[in-house]
CSV table of C-alpha atoms in Angstrom, one decimal:
chain,number,residue,atom,x,y,z
A,1,MET,CA,7.7,145.8,16.0
A,2,SER,CA,7.9,147.4,19.4
A,3,ARG,CA,10.5,145.0,20.7
A,4,ALA,CA,12.8,146.0,17.8
A,5,VAL,CA,12.3,149.7,18.8
A,6,GLU,CA,13.1,148.9,22.4
A,7,GLU,CA,16.3,147.1,21.4
A,8,SER,CA,17.2,150.0,19.1
A,9,ASN,CA,16.5,152.5,21.9
A,10,ARG,CA,18.7,150.5,24.3
A,11,ARG,CA,21.6,150.5,21.9
A,12,LEU,CA,21.3,154.2,21.3
A,13,LEU,CA,21.1,154.8,25.0
A,14,ARG,CA,24.4,152.9,25.3
A,15,ALA,CA,25.9,155.3,22.8
A,16,ARG,CA,24.4,158.3,24.6
A,17,ASP,CA,25.8,157.0,27.9
A,18,ALA,CA,29.2,156.8,26.2
A,19,MET,CA,29.0,160.5,25.2
A,20,ASP,CA,28.1,161.3,28.8
A,21,ARG,CA,31.1,159.3,30.1
A,22,ARG,CA,33.7,160.0,27.5
A,23,TYR,CA,32.9,163.6,26.6
A,24,ALA,CA,36.5,164.7,27.1
A,25,GLU,CA,37.7,162.3,24.4
A,26,PRO,CA,37.6,163.2,20.7
A,27,LEU,CA,34.5,161.1,20.1
A,28,ASP,CA,33.3,160.8,16.5
A,29,VAL,CA,30.2,159.4,14.8
A,30,PRO,CA,31.9,156.1,13.6
A,31,THR,CA,32.9,155.3,17.2
A,32,LEU,CA,29.4,156.0,18.5
A,33,ALA,CA,27.7,154.2,15.6
A,34,ARG,CA,29.8,151.1,16.4
A,35,ILE,CA,28.6,151.2,20.1
A,36,ALA,CA,25.0,151.3,18.8
A,37,HIS,CA,25.7,148.6,16.2
A,38,VAL,CA,24.3,150.6,13.3
A,39,SER,CA,25.6,152.5,10.2
A,40,GLU,CA,26.8,156.1,10.6
A,41,ALA,CA,23.9,157.5,8.6
A,42,HIS,CA,21.4,155.4,10.4
A,43,PHE,CA,22.9,156.3,13.8
A,44,ILE,CA,22.4,160.0,13.3
A,45,ARG,CA,18.9,159.6,12.0
A,46,THR,CA,17.6,157.2,14.6
A,47,PHE,CA,19.4,159.0,17.5
A,48,ARG,CA,17.6,162.2,16.5
A,49,ALA,CA,14.3,160.4,16.1
A,50,THR,CA,14.7,158.8,19.6
A,51,PHE,CA,16.2,161.6,21.7
A,52,GLY,CA,15.0,164.7,19.7
A,53,GLU,CA,18.4,166.1,18.7
A,54,THR,CA,21.5,165.0,16.8
A,55,PRO,CA,24.3,163.1,18.5
A,56,ASN,CA,26.6,166.1,17.9
A,57,ARG,CA,24.3,168.5,19.6
A,58,TYR,CA,23.8,166.1,22.6
A,59,LEU,CA,27.6,165.8,23.0
A,60,GLN,CA,28.0,169.6,22.7
A,61,ARG,CA,25.5,170.1,25.5
A,62,ARG,CA,27.3,167.6,27.7
A,63,ARG,CA,30.6,169.3,27.1
A,64,VAL,CA,29.1,172.7,27.7
A,65,GLU,CA,27.4,171.5,30.9
A,66,ARG,CA,30.8,170.3,32.2
A,67,ALA,CA,32.3,173.6,31.2
A,68,MET,CA,29.6,175.5,33.0
A,69,PHE,CA,30.3,173.4,36.1
A,70,LEU,CA,34.1,173.9,35.9
A,71,LEU,CA,33.7,177.7,35.3
A,72,ARG,CA,31.7,178.0,38.5
A,73,THR,CA,33.6,175.6,40.7
A,74,GLY,CA,37.3,176.3,40.1
A,75,ASP,CA,39.8,178.8,38.8
A,76,ARG,CA,41.1,177.1,35.7
A,77,SER,CA,41.4,179.4,32.6
A,78,VAL,CA,38.7,179.3,30.0
A,79,THR,CA,41.2,177.9,27.5
A,80,ASP,CA,42.1,175.0,29.9
A,81,ILE,CA,38.4,174.3,30.5
A,82,CYS,CA,37.7,174.3,26.8
A,83,MET,CA,40.3,171.5,26.3
A,84,ASP,CA,39.3,169.7,29.5
A,85,VAL,CA,35.7,169.1,28.2
A,86,GLY,CA,36.7,167.9,24.8
A,87,PHE,CA,36.7,170.9,22.5
A,88,SER,CA,39.9,171.2,20.4
A,89,SER,CA,39.5,174.9,19.4
A,90,LEU,CA,38.8,177.9,21.7
A,91,GLY,CA,36.9,179.6,18.8
A,92,THR,CA,34.4,176.7,18.4
A,93,PHE,CA,34.0,176.4,22.2
A,94,SER,CA,33.2,180.1,22.6
A,95,ARG,CA,30.8,180.1,19.8
A,96,VAL,CA,29.0,176.9,20.9
A,97,PHE,CA,28.9,178.0,24.5
A,98,ARG,CA,27.4,181.3,23.7
A,99,ASP,CA,24.9,179.7,21.3
A,100,ILE,CA,23.7,177.3,23.9
A,101,VAL,CA,24.0,179.3,27.2
A,102,GLY,CA,23.3,182.7,25.8
A,103,GLU,CA,26.4,184.4,27.2
A,104,PRO,CA,30.1,184.0,26.9
A,105,PRO,CA,32.0,181.7,29.3
A,106,SER,CA,33.7,184.6,31.1
A,107,ALA,CA,30.3,186.2,31.9
A,108,TYR,CA,28.8,182.9,33.0
A,109,ARG,CA,31.7,182.4,35.4
A,110,GLN,CA,30.7,185.6,37.2
A,111,ARG,CA,27.5,183.8,38.5
A,112,GLY,CA,29.5,182.2,41.3
A,113,PRO,CA,29.7,178.7,42.8
A,114,LEU,CA,27.2,175.8,42.5
A,115,PRO,CA,25.9,173.5,45.2
A,116,ALA,CA,26.9,169.8,45.2
A,117,VAL,CA,24.4,167.3,43.8
A,118,PRO,CA,24.9,163.7,42.5
A,119,SER,CA,26.7,164.1,39.2
A,120,CYS,CA,24.2,162.1,37.3
A,121,PHE,CA,21.5,164.7,38.2
A,122,ALA,CA,23.8,167.6,37.6
A,123,MET,CA,24.4,166.1,34.2
A,124,ALA,CA,20.7,165.6,33.4
A,125,TRP,CA,19.4,168.9,34.9
A,126,LEU,CA,22.2,171.4,34.5
A,127,ARG,CA,22.7,170.4,30.9
A,128,PRO,CA,21.7,173.5,28.9
A,129,SER,CA,18.7,172.9,26.8
A,130,SER,CA,18.3,174.2,23.3
A,131,LEU,CA,14.6,174.7,24.0
A,132,ARG,CA,14.7,176.3,27.4
A,133,PRO,CA,17.3,178.7,28.7
A,134,SER,CA,19.5,177.2,31.4
A,135,SER,CA,18.7,178.3,34.9
A,136,PHE,CA,19.7,177.2,38.3
A,137,GLY,CA,17.6,179.4,40.6
A,138,GLU,CA,18.4,182.4,38.6
A,139,ALA,CA,17.0,184.3,35.6
A,140,ALA,CA,18.3,183.3,32.2
A,141,ALA,CA,20.5,185.8,30.5
A,142,ASP,CA,19.4,187.0,27.1
B,1,MET,CA,2.4,159.5,61.1
B,2,LEU,CA,4.5,157.7,58.5
B,3,ASN,CA,7.6,156.0,59.8
B,4,ALA,CA,9.3,154.1,57.0
B,5,ILE,CA,9.6,153.6,53.3
B,6,THR,CA,8.9,149.8,52.9
B,7,ILE,CA,8.5,149.2,49.2
B,8,THR,CA,9.3,151.2,46.1
B,9,GLN,CA,8.7,150.1,42.6
B,10,ILE,CA,10.5,150.1,39.3
B,11,TYR,CA,9.3,148.7,36.0
B,12,VAL,CA,11.2,145.8,34.4
B,13,PRO,CA,10.1,144.4,31.1
B,14,ASP,CA,11.4,140.9,32.0
B,15,GLN,CA,11.3,139.7,35.6
B,16,ASP,CA,13.6,136.7,35.2
B,17,GLN,CA,16.2,138.8,33.5
B,18,ALA,CA,15.7,141.4,36.3
B,19,LEU,CA,16.4,138.7,38.9
B,20,GLU,CA,19.6,137.7,37.1
B,21,PHE,CA,20.7,141.3,37.4
B,22,TYR,CA,19.5,142.4,40.8
B,23,VAL,CA,20.1,139.1,42.6
B,24,GLY,CA,22.8,137.6,40.5
B,25,LYS,CA,25.0,140.7,40.0
B,26,LEU,CA,24.0,143.3,42.6
B,27,GLY,CA,23.5,140.8,45.4
B,28,PHE,CA,19.8,141.4,46.3
B,29,GLU,CA,17.8,138.6,47.8
B,30,VAL,CA,14.2,137.7,46.8
B,31,THR,CA,11.8,138.7,49.6
B,32,ASN,CA,8.6,137.8,47.8
B,33,ASP,CA,7.9,135.9,44.6
B,34,MET,CA,4.2,134.9,44.2
B,35,GLN,CA,1.5,134.9,41.7
B,36,PHE,CA,-1.1,137.6,42.5
B,37,GLY,CA,-3.8,136.9,39.9
B,38,PRO,CA,-2.1,137.5,36.6
B,39,MET,CA,0.6,139.5,38.2
B,40,ARG,CA,3.9,138.1,39.5
B,41,TRP,CA,4.5,140.0,42.7
B,42,LEU,CA,8.2,140.0,42.9
B,43,THR,CA,10.2,142.0,45.5
B,44,VAL,CA,13.9,142.0,46.4
B,45,ALA,CA,15.9,143.5,49.2
B,46,LEU,CA,19.5,143.9,50.2
B,47,PRO,CA,20.8,141.3,52.7
B,48,GLY,CA,20.3,142.7,56.2
B,49,GLN,CA,17.7,145.2,55.1
B,50,PRO,CA,14.5,143.1,54.4
B,51,GLY,CA,12.2,145.9,55.4
B,52,ARG,CA,13.3,148.0,52.4
B,53,GLN,CA,12.1,146.3,49.3
B,54,VAL,CA,12.0,147.0,45.6
B,55,LEU,CA,9.0,145.8,43.7
B,56,LEU,CA,10.1,144.6,40.2
B,57,GLU,CA,6.9,145.1,38.3
B,58,LYS,CA,6.4,144.1,34.7
B,59,PRO,CA,4.2,146.6,32.8
B,60,GLY,CA,1.3,144.9,30.9
B,61,PRO,CA,-2.4,143.9,30.9
B,62,PRO,CA,-4.6,143.9,32.8
B,63,SER,CA,-3.0,146.7,34.8
B,64,MET,CA,-2.5,148.7,31.6
B,65,SER,CA,-3.2,148.0,27.9
B,66,GLU,CA,-0.5,146.4,25.8
B,67,GLU,CA,-0.2,149.7,23.9
B,68,THR,CA,0.5,151.6,27.2
B,69,ALA,CA,2.9,148.8,28.3
B,70,ALA,CA,4.8,149.3,25.0
B,71,GLN,CA,5.0,153.1,25.8
B,72,VAL,CA,6.4,152.3,29.2
B,73,ARG,CA,9.0,149.9,27.8
B,74,ASP,CA,9.9,152.5,25.2
B,75,LEU,CA,10.6,155.0,28.0
B,76,ILE,CA,12.6,152.4,30.0
B,77,SER,CA,14.8,151.6,27.0
B,78,LYS,CA,15.4,155.4,26.5
B,79,GLY,CA,16.5,155.7,30.1
B,80,ALA,CA,13.5,158.0,30.8
B,81,ALA,CA,11.2,155.9,32.9
B,82,GLY,CA,12.5,157.2,36.3
B,83,GLY,CA,12.6,154.9,39.3
B,84,HIS,CA,16.3,155.7,39.9
B,85,LEU,CA,17.7,153.6,42.7
B,86,PHE,CA,20.5,155.0,44.9
B,87,PHE,CA,22.7,152.8,47.0
B,88,ARG,CA,25.3,153.1,49.6
B,89,CYS,CA,28.5,151.0,49.9
B,90,ASP,CA,31.6,150.9,52.0
B,91,ASP,CA,34.2,151.1,49.2
B,92,ALA,CA,33.1,152.6,45.9
B,93,TYR,CA,36.3,151.7,44.0
B,94,LYS,CA,36.1,148.1,45.2
B,95,THR,CA,32.4,147.8,44.4
B,96,HIS,CA,32.9,149.3,41.0
B,97,ALA,CA,35.6,146.9,40.2
B,98,GLU,CA,33.5,143.9,41.3
B,99,LEU,CA,30.5,145.0,39.3
B,100,LYS,CA,32.5,145.7,36.3
B,101,ALA,CA,34.1,142.2,36.5
B,102,ARG,CA,30.5,140.8,36.5
B,103,GLY,CA,29.8,142.6,33.3
B,104,VAL,CA,27.5,145.3,34.7
B,105,GLU,CA,27.1,148.3,32.4
B,106,ILE,CA,28.8,151.3,34.1
B,107,THR,CA,27.6,154.7,32.8
B,108,GLU,CA,29.9,156.8,34.9
B,109,GLU,CA,33.2,155.9,36.5
B,110,PRO,CA,33.7,156.7,40.2
B,111,VAL,CA,33.7,160.5,40.8
B,112,GLU,CA,35.0,162.2,44.0
B,113,GLN,CA,32.1,164.4,45.3
B,114,PRO,CA,31.9,166.7,48.2
B,115,TYR,CA,29.7,164.1,49.9
B,116,GLY,CA,31.7,161.0,48.9
B,117,ILE,CA,32.6,158.9,45.9
B,118,ASP,CA,30.0,157.6,43.6
B,119,PHE,CA,29.4,156.0,40.2
B,120,GLY,CA,26.5,155.2,37.8
B,121,LEU,CA,25.2,152.2,36.1
B,122,ARG,CA,22.2,150.8,34.2
B,123,ASP,CA,20.2,147.7,34.6
B,124,PRO,CA,19.8,145.5,31.4
B,125,PHE,CA,16.6,147.4,30.5
B,126,GLY,CA,17.8,151.0,30.8
B,127,ASN,CA,16.9,151.9,34.4
B,128,HIS,CA,19.5,154.1,36.1
B,129,LEU,CA,21.2,153.2,39.4
B,130,ARG,CA,23.8,155.0,41.4
B,131,ILE,CA,26.2,153.7,44.1
B,132,ALA,CA,27.9,155.9,46.6
B,133,GLN,CA,30.5,155.6,49.3
B,134,MET,CA,29.4,158.5,51.6
B,135,LYS,CA,31.7,160.6,53.8
B,136,PRO,CA,31.0,159.9,57.5
B,137,MET,CA,29.2,163.2,58.1
B,138,ASN,CA,26.8,162.4,55.3
B,139,GLN,CA,25.8,159.0,56.6
B,140,PRO,CA,22.1,159.1,57.7
């Protein structure tokens, strides 16, 4: 029983890693379910049971984390950044960003540059949480 | 006071499979492989750095109950067990290409960082590793 769960976890982790690596691509559930070797419905259900959120939300948070990074480290436009991180519509990007971060991309940009840390840790720790407001040595906006 | 880190530990559910990966693919050498009661004390180190070992410990009884071991394995397979290993290499792109050719699971392609170039990978169980080519000023 537990061995089967571990193997399922490992395959789902592989799909989660693919989202972290290929966030800029138009990833969809069929692609991810294939990586995890499960059906689409089963993938969404077991991903949520394993990692506590839907694959779509996980991918959104990865994309928003990358957008947060780009907003604070360069001078590309919000529209360019939206496309760079895998969103295809500025409207969706703005809505999801605000929903997750608590403020619009342009306001977030005003917070200034970020220090350099290994990108795996930036990915894991700067990723905005749905449960806890994002913070990086600063008070969360509300 | 303290003057070196000699051994750090990571959990591996299968020690033979761990050797295939850490020795066979990453190029570690076995520094200790002995039976310590019911425990197989298995350490590996990089060539030329025998004083800096990694203990490949299998979770299980009598160190912990089978139920707890199952929880540990569950966390490893979710990539949440910790024990990250960070390595340095001379040429990140070359190392990346070599490891990829050996079938290692790359989780992040090489990225140019302010401190160097690095990429991410996982061992067969879900443990996370990272390999960096550091800029000279960041070499300890």
